[in-house]
Amino acid sequence: MKKEFIILYLLIPVPIQLKASDAVKLSLAADMVYSQAINSNSQADDKLVMRGAELSFYAPIDHQFDGLLSAAAHDEGGETVFELHELNLSSSKIIPRSHFKIGQFFLGIGKLNHQHQHDWSFIRAPIHHAIFFDQEGTLDSGLEYDYLLPTPWISHMTLGITSGHKWGHSHTAGSRPKIPTHYFRYSQFHPIGRTDGIEWGINTARRKDSQGILSELLGFDLTIKFREGKVIKHKWLSETWYRHQKDAQLNSSEQIGSYIYYSYGINESFSIGHRLDGYRDNSLINSLTQKKINNIRYNNTLDFTYYSSEFARIKSALSHDFSREEGVSKNRDTRFEMQFVFILGSHPAHDF
Amino acid sequence: MIFNIIKNIFLYSIFYNVAFAQINIVTTTPDLAYMARIIGGSNVNVFSLLEGTEDPHFVDATPLFIQKAAEAKLFIQVGLGLEEGWTPRVLGRSGNRSIQQEGEGLCTVGSDVTVLEKPVGKVDRSMGDVHGEGNPHFHLGPEAFKQGAHKVYKCLLKIIPEKSDELTKGLEKINSEIVKAQKDTSQILKDIKNKVFAEYHKQFLYFFHEYGLKHAEPLEEIPGVPPSAGRLLSRAMLAKKENLYLLIATPYHSKKTLNKFRELSNVRFLILPSGIKEGTESESFSFYKLQTYLAKELARE
């Protein structure tokens, strides 16, 4: 913990000095989650957890580059861990129609992975996201380049290469991979009027770790939004990911997961939403019979959100998670959750 | 197939460069687009990101906006905190160097307007959606609109100085439209100067102020926050005391709230456009049309 305190000590004077010039955008996002078990098998904590407090600083460094630093304190198994999330320099002023960043960041693939957890439309990660990208998302250090293609339709291309020493959320330095992480995203946006539209993206990521395990991911994401005045009246989010892994002995495994989320804005203050997600491991083998196990895992979550303003919201959710193998239910977890999110400081960006 | 895609991209690039004979201008609101079109005339190709039916505070930075910004020579925004939730993301993602902060292609009109209600002292979020630099809905006040148009003229002059004569003629044209609108609107409003108006959100403040109309406090107690049931009741009681004539709202305000207020206060409400709308079919597609339409609606018994 000593190291974390030193980092905090070093960070805190920075905004105080720079705030005077209004040059630095500073924000703090707090995310608290209470979960209550409803059935006896539930893994819910029955307590309010300070899930994350993320401090972000963003400012132009000079006439060409911008800088971002975000660090977060997380509750991990009851212990508060302070860690660097993002530290990168970026620019949209050097190469036309382009934006690039160098440093540490959440990989720009899919929809959820490059959004901060407190900005998600739901409290907990979908099953496949937690398995493929970790609970919060995959971050790494490297280079990411985003290009707005000069096509008659609206399309973006994102290319990234990162060290690949680690994957997901890790507190270790990791070890040198045989092939670093590299990824690609292509997305298109189809406007409906000026502020509404449909965005879809195809994604791929690949890495071979130090043990020689090759991981390949292929994903599709979809976002549809319709606004009426201040209210996002209808919102659909969906992602489907497929993962294929092959180890040094050429044993391979594959998994697939997907979610679909819909939310309806009742008015400026309230919305309701429903998420359905499923996950399947196509390579689960029965150790006795050596036959594939027919398995599936589902989650069904209904949520209700109160927005006090753009800067504070309270979300409540009733969630039922269950898994089944060969037609036999294995786990059932029904829980009630409440999430409290607030943002201090700079205005949050309204991303599509 | 790949060859065809590459060929289409190439042809599009050629077409795109030819189209650039006109200066590409992107504005956040249709009011700014109107200024740019009149002043710039045939030298400009203007696209407004909003159509005039949206709440400019609450908009997402869509990829459409980013694409339009990437292709703009001049990006015109209101400023004063109106678009702070989405324009920084649009500009940052556009990869267009000239429209970044301090770039000569970024034009913030609000900085040249004499703003109303600039807060004195500390501003924090307990006060709601208060803009630290003053009320950004200046486009409904003729004098403020004129100041805004002059800023647009200055920005255009920086980009196409060789067209200064045409731009000056464009500025004169919009100024004479503003003067005519002022005169005719004042004439329409002359018989209702003793009536008391209120608004849902302070979007018509410059209009009230410049035409000398009496106005009471808005329906919102805290800017940007929907009025509570308690607020509706207290505001309705006050409306009777101050002899409130009319409550003005815009299409994106809650009709349920407005109906409730009418029930409680017996004061009627009127839904009016909050600015110039895109499209010549609209009742408010020009500054003159908008001003006189607002005045006629207010004066209508």
XYZ file of C-alpha atoms in Angstrom:
653
model
C 0.000 0.000 0.000
C 2.992 2.308 0.566
C 3.516 2.577 -3.175
C -0.141 3.535 -3.729
C 0.093 6.293 -1.145
C 3.194 7.676 -2.841
C 1.358 7.747 -6.192
C -1.619 9.479 -4.586
C 0.674 11.968 -2.903
C 2.333 12.745 -6.216
C -0.973 13.104 -8.034
C -2.939 15.270 -5.685
C -0.912 18.482 -5.919
C -1.095 18.418 -9.739
C -4.737 19.449 -10.213
C -4.508 21.968 -7.440
C -1.630 23.721 -9.169
C -3.118 23.452 -12.640
C -6.756 24.176 -11.820
C -5.850 27.819 -11.425
C -5.198 28.080 -15.149
C -8.345 26.056 -16.019
C -6.114 24.201 -18.457
C -6.664 20.765 -16.988
C -9.988 18.968 -17.024
C -10.254 17.081 -13.800
C -12.972 14.638 -12.877
C -13.674 12.064 -10.232
C -16.156 9.266 -10.926
C -17.366 7.239 -7.975
C -19.100 3.890 -8.332
C -20.676 2.107 -5.349
C -22.554 -1.176 -5.605
C -24.791 -2.894 -3.080
C -25.738 -6.488 -3.750
C -28.232 -8.581 -1.843
C -28.576 -12.339 -2.278
C -32.107 -13.503 -2.971
C -31.551 -17.230 -3.243
C -29.278 -19.413 -1.112
C -26.810 -20.122 -3.941
C -26.171 -16.478 -4.669
C -22.604 -15.233 -4.432
C -23.815 -11.696 -3.634
C -21.879 -9.941 -0.859
C -24.914 -8.540 0.978
C -23.018 -5.312 1.475
C -22.254 -1.966 -0.107
C -18.923 -2.109 -1.913
C -16.933 0.929 -3.007
C -16.329 -0.618 -6.418
C -14.285 2.167 -7.902
C -13.207 5.775 -7.612
C -11.545 6.992 -10.771
C -9.606 10.219 -10.937
C -8.951 11.617 -14.424
C -6.869 14.493 -15.684
C -7.005 15.573 -19.293
C -5.399 18.552 -21.029
C -3.543 19.652 -24.123
C 0.181 19.089 -23.557
C 1.181 21.498 -26.309
C -0.031 22.548 -29.768
C 0.121 18.931 -31.036
C -0.509 16.531 -28.197
C -3.079 15.926 -25.482
C -2.419 14.020 -22.305
C -4.664 11.784 -20.225
C -4.045 10.242 -16.864
C -6.660 8.209 -15.040
C -6.073 6.264 -11.892
C -8.587 4.305 -9.903
C -9.040 2.887 -6.452
C -10.872 -0.454 -6.554
C -12.257 -2.840 -4.024
C -10.671 -6.197 -4.724
C -11.705 -8.900 -2.305
C -12.185 -6.380 0.497
C -8.880 -4.615 -0.068
C -8.683 -1.237 -1.742
C -6.181 -1.294 -4.578
C -5.022 1.897 -6.226
C -3.838 1.513 -9.794
C -3.095 3.370 -12.970
C -5.800 2.870 -15.591
C -4.808 5.079 -18.462
C -1.747 7.185 -19.111
C -1.323 8.224 -22.675
C -0.523 11.028 -25.030
C -2.746 11.414 -28.021
C -3.236 13.674 -30.977
C -5.828 14.461 -33.589
C -3.782 17.344 -34.967
C -0.980 15.601 -36.817
C -2.516 13.176 -39.305
C -5.721 14.293 -41.072
C -8.897 12.373 -40.152
C -6.899 10.461 -37.557
C -6.581 10.143 -33.840
C -3.839 8.135 -32.194
C -2.641 7.462 -28.698
C 0.511 6.038 -27.215
C 0.699 4.776 -23.667
C -1.662 2.723 -21.542
C -5.365 2.524 -22.361
C -8.396 0.261 -22.577
C -8.225 -1.464 -25.963
C -10.517 0.146 -28.528
C -12.475 -2.960 -29.438
C -16.165 -3.733 -29.012
C -18.457 -1.377 -27.186
C -17.910 -1.966 -23.490
C -14.168 -2.484 -23.413
C -13.282 1.123 -24.127
C -15.977 2.584 -21.887
C -15.234 3.080 -18.240
C -17.203 0.738 -16.010
C -19.128 3.553 -14.292
C -20.375 4.691 -17.752
C -21.848 1.305 -18.651
C -25.600 0.969 -19.070
C -25.635 -1.923 -16.610
C -24.106 -2.699 -13.235
C -22.175 -5.913 -13.919
C -20.334 -7.051 -17.002
C -22.056 -9.555 -19.285
C -20.849 -13.140 -18.718
C -18.667 -13.375 -21.818
C -17.143 -9.941 -21.203
C -16.045 -10.963 -17.698
C -14.520 -14.171 -19.099
C -12.897 -12.781 -22.242
C -11.926 -9.271 -21.089
C -12.200 -9.412 -17.287
C -14.806 -7.705 -15.104
C -13.813 -4.201 -16.052
C -12.070 -4.536 -19.400
C -8.704 -5.205 -20.965
C -6.091 -2.521 -20.766
C -2.522 -2.599 -21.982
C 0.282 -0.322 -23.125
C 1.013 0.312 -26.780
C -0.237 2.290 -29.750
C -3.760 2.713 -31.069
C -4.641 4.464 -34.328
C -8.137 5.498 -35.326
C -8.904 6.622 -38.886
C -12.088 8.133 -40.242
C -12.277 6.598 -43.709
C -12.925 8.982 -46.632
C -15.945 7.001 -47.827
C -19.400 8.275 -48.764
C -20.705 6.322 -45.786
C -19.523 6.963 -42.220
C -16.884 4.445 -41.274
C -14.040 4.211 -38.787
C -11.088 1.888 -38.610
C -9.124 1.246 -35.423
C -5.794 -0.553 -35.346
C -3.861 -1.305 -32.214
C -0.770 -3.068 -31.061
C 0.086 -3.442 -27.407
C 2.788 -5.218 -25.452
C 0.627 -8.244 -24.674
C 2.556 -8.971 -21.471
C -0.801 -9.227 -19.744
C -4.432 -9.510 -20.705
C -7.456 -8.350 -18.771
C -7.088 -6.830 -15.362
C -3.765 -7.756 -13.813
C -1.620 -6.292 -11.075
C 1.537 -8.020 -12.208
C 3.937 -6.961 -14.936
C 3.073 -10.124 -16.865
C 5.627 -11.831 -19.051
C 6.849 -11.348 -22.587
C 4.380 -12.828 -25.074
C 5.388 -14.811 -28.127
C 3.110 -12.584 -30.218
C 2.031 -9.203 -28.805
C -1.629 -8.214 -28.660
C -2.851 -6.763 -31.930
C -6.407 -5.822 -32.785
C -8.614 -4.244 -35.393
C -12.067 -2.709 -35.425
C -14.112 -1.527 -38.376
C -17.347 0.319 -37.663
C -20.075 1.983 -39.651
C -22.665 4.490 -38.564
C -26.019 4.947 -40.275
C -27.652 8.194 -39.190
C -31.403 8.410 -38.730
C -32.062 12.135 -38.617
C -29.301 14.133 -36.978
C -28.957 12.725 -33.485
C -30.214 9.140 -33.855
C -28.656 6.242 -35.638
C -27.295 2.743 -35.814
C -23.637 1.884 -35.306
C -22.173 -1.551 -35.854
C -18.632 -2.789 -35.612
C -16.637 -5.896 -36.362
C -13.660 -6.618 -34.167
C -10.762 -8.967 -33.986
C -7.929 -9.386 -31.482
C -5.039 -11.851 -31.342
C -2.187 -12.670 -28.966
C 0.141 -15.568 -28.139
C 1.203 -15.512 -24.505
C 4.523 -16.576 -22.991
C 3.186 -20.142 -22.514
C 2.478 -20.384 -26.218
C -1.308 -20.166 -25.877
C -2.682 -18.457 -28.940
C -5.919 -16.531 -28.324
C -8.024 -15.234 -31.164
C -11.166 -13.189 -30.628
C -13.781 -12.200 -33.137
C -16.649 -9.908 -32.206
C -19.615 -7.937 -33.471
C -21.177 -4.970 -31.688
C -24.318 -2.991 -32.334
C -25.672 0.262 -30.866
C -28.997 1.859 -31.761
C -30.247 5.046 -30.137
C -33.297 7.246 -30.535
C -33.577 10.500 -28.626
C -36.591 12.658 -27.897
C -35.413 15.970 -26.489
C -33.315 15.271 -23.442
C -34.390 11.647 -23.167
C -32.823 8.633 -24.858
C -36.181 7.067 -25.622
C -34.933 3.766 -27.045
C -31.484 2.243 -26.774
C -30.298 -1.170 -27.929
C -26.822 -2.470 -27.196
C -25.505 -5.826 -28.230
C -22.183 -7.631 -28.539
C -21.338 -11.145 -29.633
C -17.828 -12.535 -29.167
C -16.203 -15.782 -30.180
C -12.879 -16.921 -28.706
C -10.601 -19.610 -30.022
C -7.532 -20.703 -28.066
C -4.800 -23.123 -29.006
C -2.016 -24.162 -26.670
C 1.542 -25.259 -27.478
C 0.368 -28.904 -27.728
C -2.195 -27.792 -30.343
C -5.135 -28.509 -28.028
C -7.800 -26.032 -28.922
C -10.863 -24.647 -27.181
C -13.626 -22.290 -28.195
C -16.240 -20.249 -26.430
C -19.005 -17.929 -27.553
C -20.968 -15.291 -25.655
C -23.481 -12.604 -26.419
C -25.766 -10.051 -24.775
C -28.594 -7.825 -25.873
C -29.717 -4.868 -23.821
C -32.694 -2.612 -24.354
C -33.584 0.453 -22.351
C -36.589 2.717 -22.537
C -36.394 6.291 -21.298
C -39.614 6.992 -19.412
C -38.772 10.671 -18.923
C -35.805 12.866 -18.003
C -35.471 11.157 -14.643
C -36.245 7.469 -15.153
C -35.476 4.601 -17.484
C -36.049 0.861 -17.441
C -33.882 -1.721 -19.124
C -33.492 -5.422 -19.689
C -30.375 -7.421 -20.528
C -30.255 -10.989 -21.640
C -26.921 -12.649 -22.067
C -25.671 -16.123 -22.725
C -22.345 -17.939 -22.818
C -21.335 -21.368 -24.040
C -18.054 -23.272 -23.861
C -17.933 -25.481 -26.943
C -14.931 -27.402 -25.722
C -16.023 -28.515 -22.279
C -15.192 -32.235 -22.040
C -16.475 -34.816 -19.614
C -13.307 -36.279 -18.068
C -14.851 -39.761 -17.767
C -16.589 -40.186 -21.094
C -14.301 -37.808 -23.046
C -17.434 -36.480 -24.712
C -18.312 -32.840 -25.141
C -20.567 -31.447 -22.431
C -23.634 -29.611 -23.632
C -23.532 -26.456 -21.510
C -25.004 -22.978 -21.357
C -24.950 -20.080 -18.954
C -27.597 -17.340 -18.951
C -28.170 -14.056 -17.245
C -31.410 -12.145 -17.166
C -31.341 -8.666 -15.631
C -34.093 -6.115 -15.280
C -33.036 -2.629 -14.226
C -34.597 0.653 -13.225
C -32.557 3.847 -13.198
C -33.116 7.213 -11.599
C -31.103 10.121 -13.019
C -30.790 13.018 -10.620
C -28.830 14.868 -13.288
C -26.116 14.091 -15.823
C -23.761 13.757 -12.894
C -25.566 11.349 -10.598
C -27.668 8.241 -11.052
C -29.011 5.383 -8.977
C -29.635 2.093 -10.703
C -31.431 -0.868 -9.179
C -31.416 -4.276 -10.808
C -32.878 -7.704 -10.297
C -30.587 -10.300 -11.778
C -30.894 -14.045 -12.281
C -27.863 -16.024 -13.421
C -27.924 -19.751 -13.999
C -25.880 -22.403 -15.707
C -26.824 -25.796 -17.042
C -24.808 -28.820 -18.160
C -26.378 -31.756 -19.993
C -29.821 -30.447 -19.070
C -29.017 -30.296 -15.352
C -28.982 -26.938 -13.587
C -25.648 -26.309 -11.872
C -25.778 -22.810 -10.421
C -28.577 -20.382 -9.780
C -27.784 -16.929 -8.506
C -30.618 -14.473 -7.977
C -29.717 -11.131 -6.518
C -30.855 -7.576 -6.103
C -28.309 -4.847 -6.773
C -28.128 -1.110 -6.416
C -25.508 1.099 -7.980
C -24.740 4.690 -7.031
C -22.643 6.667 -9.505
C -21.623 10.294 -9.264
C -19.183 12.490 -11.126
C -17.378 15.495 -9.712
C -15.521 17.991 -11.847
C -15.511 18.158 -15.627
C -18.593 17.536 -17.702
C -18.662 13.907 -18.898
C -18.479 13.404 -22.672
C -21.692 12.324 -24.412
C -20.517 9.456 -26.599
C -22.875 7.709 -28.985
C -15.183 -6.553 -55.328
C -12.194 -5.117 -53.444
C -11.151 -3.371 -56.660
C -14.628 -1.808 -56.924
C -14.489 -0.560 -53.337
C -11.059 1.035 -53.942
C -12.343 2.567 -57.189
C -15.393 4.027 -55.395
C -13.234 5.502 -52.660
C -10.967 7.060 -55.297
C -13.917 8.529 -57.257
C -15.479 9.809 -54.078
C -12.194 11.519 -53.139
C -12.133 13.294 -56.529
C -15.762 14.352 -56.182
C -15.098 15.438 -52.625
C -12.205 17.685 -53.666
C -14.259 19.271 -56.446
C -17.068 19.952 -53.987
C -14.525 21.850 -51.921
C -14.736 24.780 -54.330
C -17.183 25.984 -51.701
C -15.928 26.317 -48.143
C -17.324 23.561 -45.952
C -18.801 25.006 -42.784
C -20.253 23.050 -39.908
C -22.314 24.731 -37.214
C -23.769 23.275 -34.062
C -27.173 24.989 -34.334
C -29.391 26.062 -37.260
C -29.278 29.690 -36.058
C -25.531 29.765 -36.625
C -25.993 27.960 -39.936
C -28.444 30.659 -41.009
C -25.908 33.390 -40.205
C -23.173 31.575 -42.125
C -25.400 30.951 -45.170
C -26.547 34.576 -45.460
C -23.091 36.062 -44.882
C -21.138 33.476 -46.857
C -23.598 33.278 -49.747
C -22.473 31.115 -52.638
C -18.954 30.797 -51.199
C -20.028 28.421 -48.470
C -21.583 25.019 -48.050
C -23.137 24.937 -44.572
C -24.247 21.945 -42.519
C -25.924 22.307 -39.143
C -25.354 19.384 -36.796
C -28.691 20.042 -35.098
C -31.980 20.694 -36.860
C -33.517 22.924 -34.200
C -35.803 20.331 -32.648
C -33.189 18.930 -30.243
C -32.091 20.139 -26.836
C -28.548 21.342 -27.594
C -27.437 20.575 -24.031
C -28.223 16.875 -24.407
C -26.834 15.469 -27.607
C -24.368 12.646 -28.283
C -21.164 13.078 -30.274
C -22.356 10.810 -33.087
C -20.012 9.538 -35.828
C -22.044 11.700 -38.258
C -20.964 14.820 -36.358
C -17.353 13.609 -36.302
C -17.367 13.006 -40.057
C -18.855 16.437 -40.780
C -16.319 18.103 -38.471
C -13.465 16.233 -40.168
C -14.454 17.776 -43.496
C -15.037 21.327 -42.200
C -12.888 24.315 -42.922
C -14.788 26.278 -40.280
C -16.601 24.921 -37.218
C -18.991 27.424 -35.637
C -20.332 26.842 -32.136
C -22.344 28.858 -29.628
C -19.950 28.282 -26.730
C -20.868 29.616 -23.267
C -21.027 25.982 -22.139
C -24.073 25.144 -24.323
C -22.441 22.269 -26.206
C -19.783 21.310 -23.667
C -21.092 17.756 -23.346
C -20.436 16.825 -26.965
C -18.407 19.285 -29.070
C -15.057 18.568 -27.334
C -15.473 14.897 -28.307
C -16.542 15.785 -31.873
C -13.571 18.117 -32.370
C -11.103 15.786 -30.686
C -12.128 12.795 -32.802
C -12.336 14.685 -36.099
C -8.605 14.613 -36.839
C -9.037 18.127 -38.238
C -6.227 20.288 -36.962
C -7.643 23.659 -38.028
C -10.820 23.376 -35.923
C -9.137 22.419 -32.661
C -8.968 24.906 -29.786
C -7.037 28.003 -30.858
C -7.189 26.841 -34.487
C -8.316 29.469 -36.993
C -11.168 27.229 -38.107
C -12.891 27.183 -34.718
C -15.358 30.012 -34.246
C -17.020 30.456 -30.848
C -19.739 33.018 -31.356
C -20.827 33.413 -27.739
C -17.551 35.070 -26.801
C -18.522 38.203 -28.802
C -22.064 38.500 -27.485
C -23.158 40.682 -24.565
C -24.573 37.905 -22.453
C -27.334 38.089 -19.877
C -27.291 36.485 -16.452
C -23.564 35.993 -16.140
C -23.346 34.656 -12.606
C -21.381 36.618 -10.066
C -19.451 34.628 -7.510
C -19.044 30.931 -7.136
C -20.972 28.587 -9.450
C -21.380 24.936 -8.557
C -23.666 22.086 -9.576
C -25.998 22.529 -6.624
C -27.295 25.478 -8.680
C -28.224 23.117 -11.521
C -27.277 23.637 -15.139
C -26.047 27.206 -14.630
C -23.657 28.423 -17.305
C -20.698 30.156 -15.735
C -20.244 32.403 -18.769
C -23.889 33.522 -18.940
C -27.119 32.467 -20.640
C -26.177 30.844 -23.998
C -29.637 31.158 -25.675
C -28.816 34.555 -27.164
C -30.032 33.873 -30.700
C -33.598 35.017 -29.966
C -32.508 38.561 -29.095
C -32.061 40.701 -32.247
C -29.129 42.697 -30.893
C -27.401 39.587 -29.576
C -28.098 37.851 -32.897
C -26.504 40.805 -34.686
C -23.396 40.532 -32.484
C -23.281 36.816 -33.231
C -23.585 37.446 -36.972
C -20.711 39.903 -36.781
C -18.559 37.229 -35.124
C -19.437 34.767 -37.889
C -18.470 37.448 -40.429
C -15.063 37.888 -38.714
C -14.479 34.135 -38.695
C -15.371 33.832 -42.389
C -13.128 36.766 -43.224
C -10.190 34.899 -41.659
C -10.862 31.842 -43.789
C -11.671 33.546 -47.121
C -10.216 37.073 -46.921
C -10.297 37.316 -50.714
C -14.109 37.295 -50.543
C -14.329 40.256 -48.166
C -16.611 42.322 -50.428
C -19.131 39.508 -50.756
C -18.955 38.759 -47.040
C -19.533 42.430 -46.184
C -22.580 42.457 -48.451
C -23.788 39.292 -46.690
C -23.364 40.942 -43.298
C -25.285 44.008 -44.471
C -28.035 41.722 -45.745
C -28.442 39.905 -42.433
C -28.258 43.177 -40.499
C -31.058 44.687 -42.548
C -33.128 41.533 -41.996
C -32.545 41.871 -38.249
C -33.608 45.549 -38.297
C -36.769 44.706 -40.245
C -37.530 41.810 -37.901
C -36.998 44.055 -34.868
C -39.347 46.700 -36.249
C -42.148 44.356 -37.286
C -41.872 42.194 -34.173
C -42.044 45.263 -31.895
C -45.155 46.359 -33.756
C -46.838 42.992 -33.173
C -45.857 42.916 -29.512
C -46.851 46.499 -28.681
C -50.244 45.568 -27.234
C -48.992 42.863 -24.896
C -46.244 44.784 -23.113
C -48.272 44.786 -19.893
C -48.745 41.000 -19.864
C -46.538 38.765 -17.732
C -44.839 35.783 -19.366
C -42.849 32.910 -17.952
C -40.886 30.146 -19.593
C -40.114 26.545 -18.738
C -36.336 26.974 -19.139
C -34.668 30.352 -19.685
C -34.480 30.102 -23.473
C -36.560 33.170 -24.376
C -34.825 35.532 -21.965
C -33.062 37.572 -24.681
C -36.342 37.902 -26.598
C -38.192 39.162 -23.508
C -35.316 41.425 -22.553
C -34.816 43.073 -25.933
C -38.512 43.629 -26.645
C -39.217 44.835 -23.111
C -41.703 42.080 -22.263
C -42.494 41.444 -18.613
C -41.308 38.048 -17.486
C -41.497 36.165 -14.245
C -39.337 33.351 -12.917
C -39.290 30.148 -14.986
C -41.095 26.920 -14.222
C -37.812 25.183 -13.491
C -36.642 25.960 -10.010
C -33.152 24.686 -10.768
C -31.955 25.122 -14.371
C -31.920 21.839 -16.261
C -33.749 19.919 -13.521
C -37.392 18.922 -14.146
C -39.708 20.743 -11.706
C -40.903 18.601 -8.811
C -44.580 18.284 -7.809
C -43.910 20.718 -4.960
C -42.326 23.212 -7.329
C -45.289 22.979 -9.724
C -47.674 23.745 -6.874
C -45.688 26.668 -5.489
C -45.093 28.091 -8.987
C -48.817 27.764 -9.765
C -49.743 29.648 -6.594
C -47.260 32.383 -7.471
C -48.633 32.526 -11.032
C -52.044 33.556 -9.690
C -50.503 36.301 -7.573
C -48.396 37.739 -10.401
C -51.253 37.424 -12.884
C -49.195 35.256 -15.219
C -50.526 35.462 -18.772
C -48.713 32.654 -20.549
C -46.099 29.965 -19.996
C -43.750 29.308 -22.916
C -42.062 25.973 -23.522
C -40.274 24.218 -26.366
C -41.175 20.920 -28.096
C -38.802 18.850 -25.959
C -40.255 19.894 -22.610
C -42.543 17.475 -20.808
C -46.172 17.951 -21.878
C -47.293 16.074 -18.787
C -45.589 18.672 -16.586
C -47.035 21.523 -18.645
C -50.551 20.098 -18.435
C -50.194 19.643 -14.700
C -49.104 23.261 -14.335
C -52.097 24.418 -16.402
C -54.436 22.408 -14.168
C -52.942 23.902 -11.030
C -52.590 27.505 -12.180
C -55.219 27.932 -14.866
C -52.492 29.539 -16.973
C -52.244 28.291 -20.531
C -48.979 27.229 -22.083
C -47.634 27.608 -25.581
C -45.055 25.408 -27.275
C -42.819 27.479 -29.517
C -39.677 26.834 -31.557
C -36.582 27.801 -29.619
C -34.659 28.823 -32.709
C -34.445 28.757 -36.475
C -35.347 25.349 -37.876
C -33.716 23.670 -40.828
C -35.910 23.304 -43.899
C -37.884 25.903 -45.783
C -41.184 24.247 -44.835
C -40.762 25.359 -41.250
C -42.602 28.355 -39.810
C -39.238 29.594 -38.517
C -36.731 28.984 -41.287
C -35.384 32.545 -41.259
C -34.617 35.033 -38.528
C -37.406 37.339 -39.695
C -39.887 34.465 -39.878
C -38.923 33.213 -36.437
C -39.170 36.575 -34.717
C -42.502 37.526 -36.231
C -43.886 34.010 -35.701
C -42.977 34.111 -32.000
C -44.515 37.573 -31.655
C -47.740 36.578 -33.424
C -48.099 33.477 -31.273
C -47.557 35.448 -28.073
C -49.974 38.169 -29.150
C -52.643 35.690 -30.205
C -55.557 35.705 -27.741
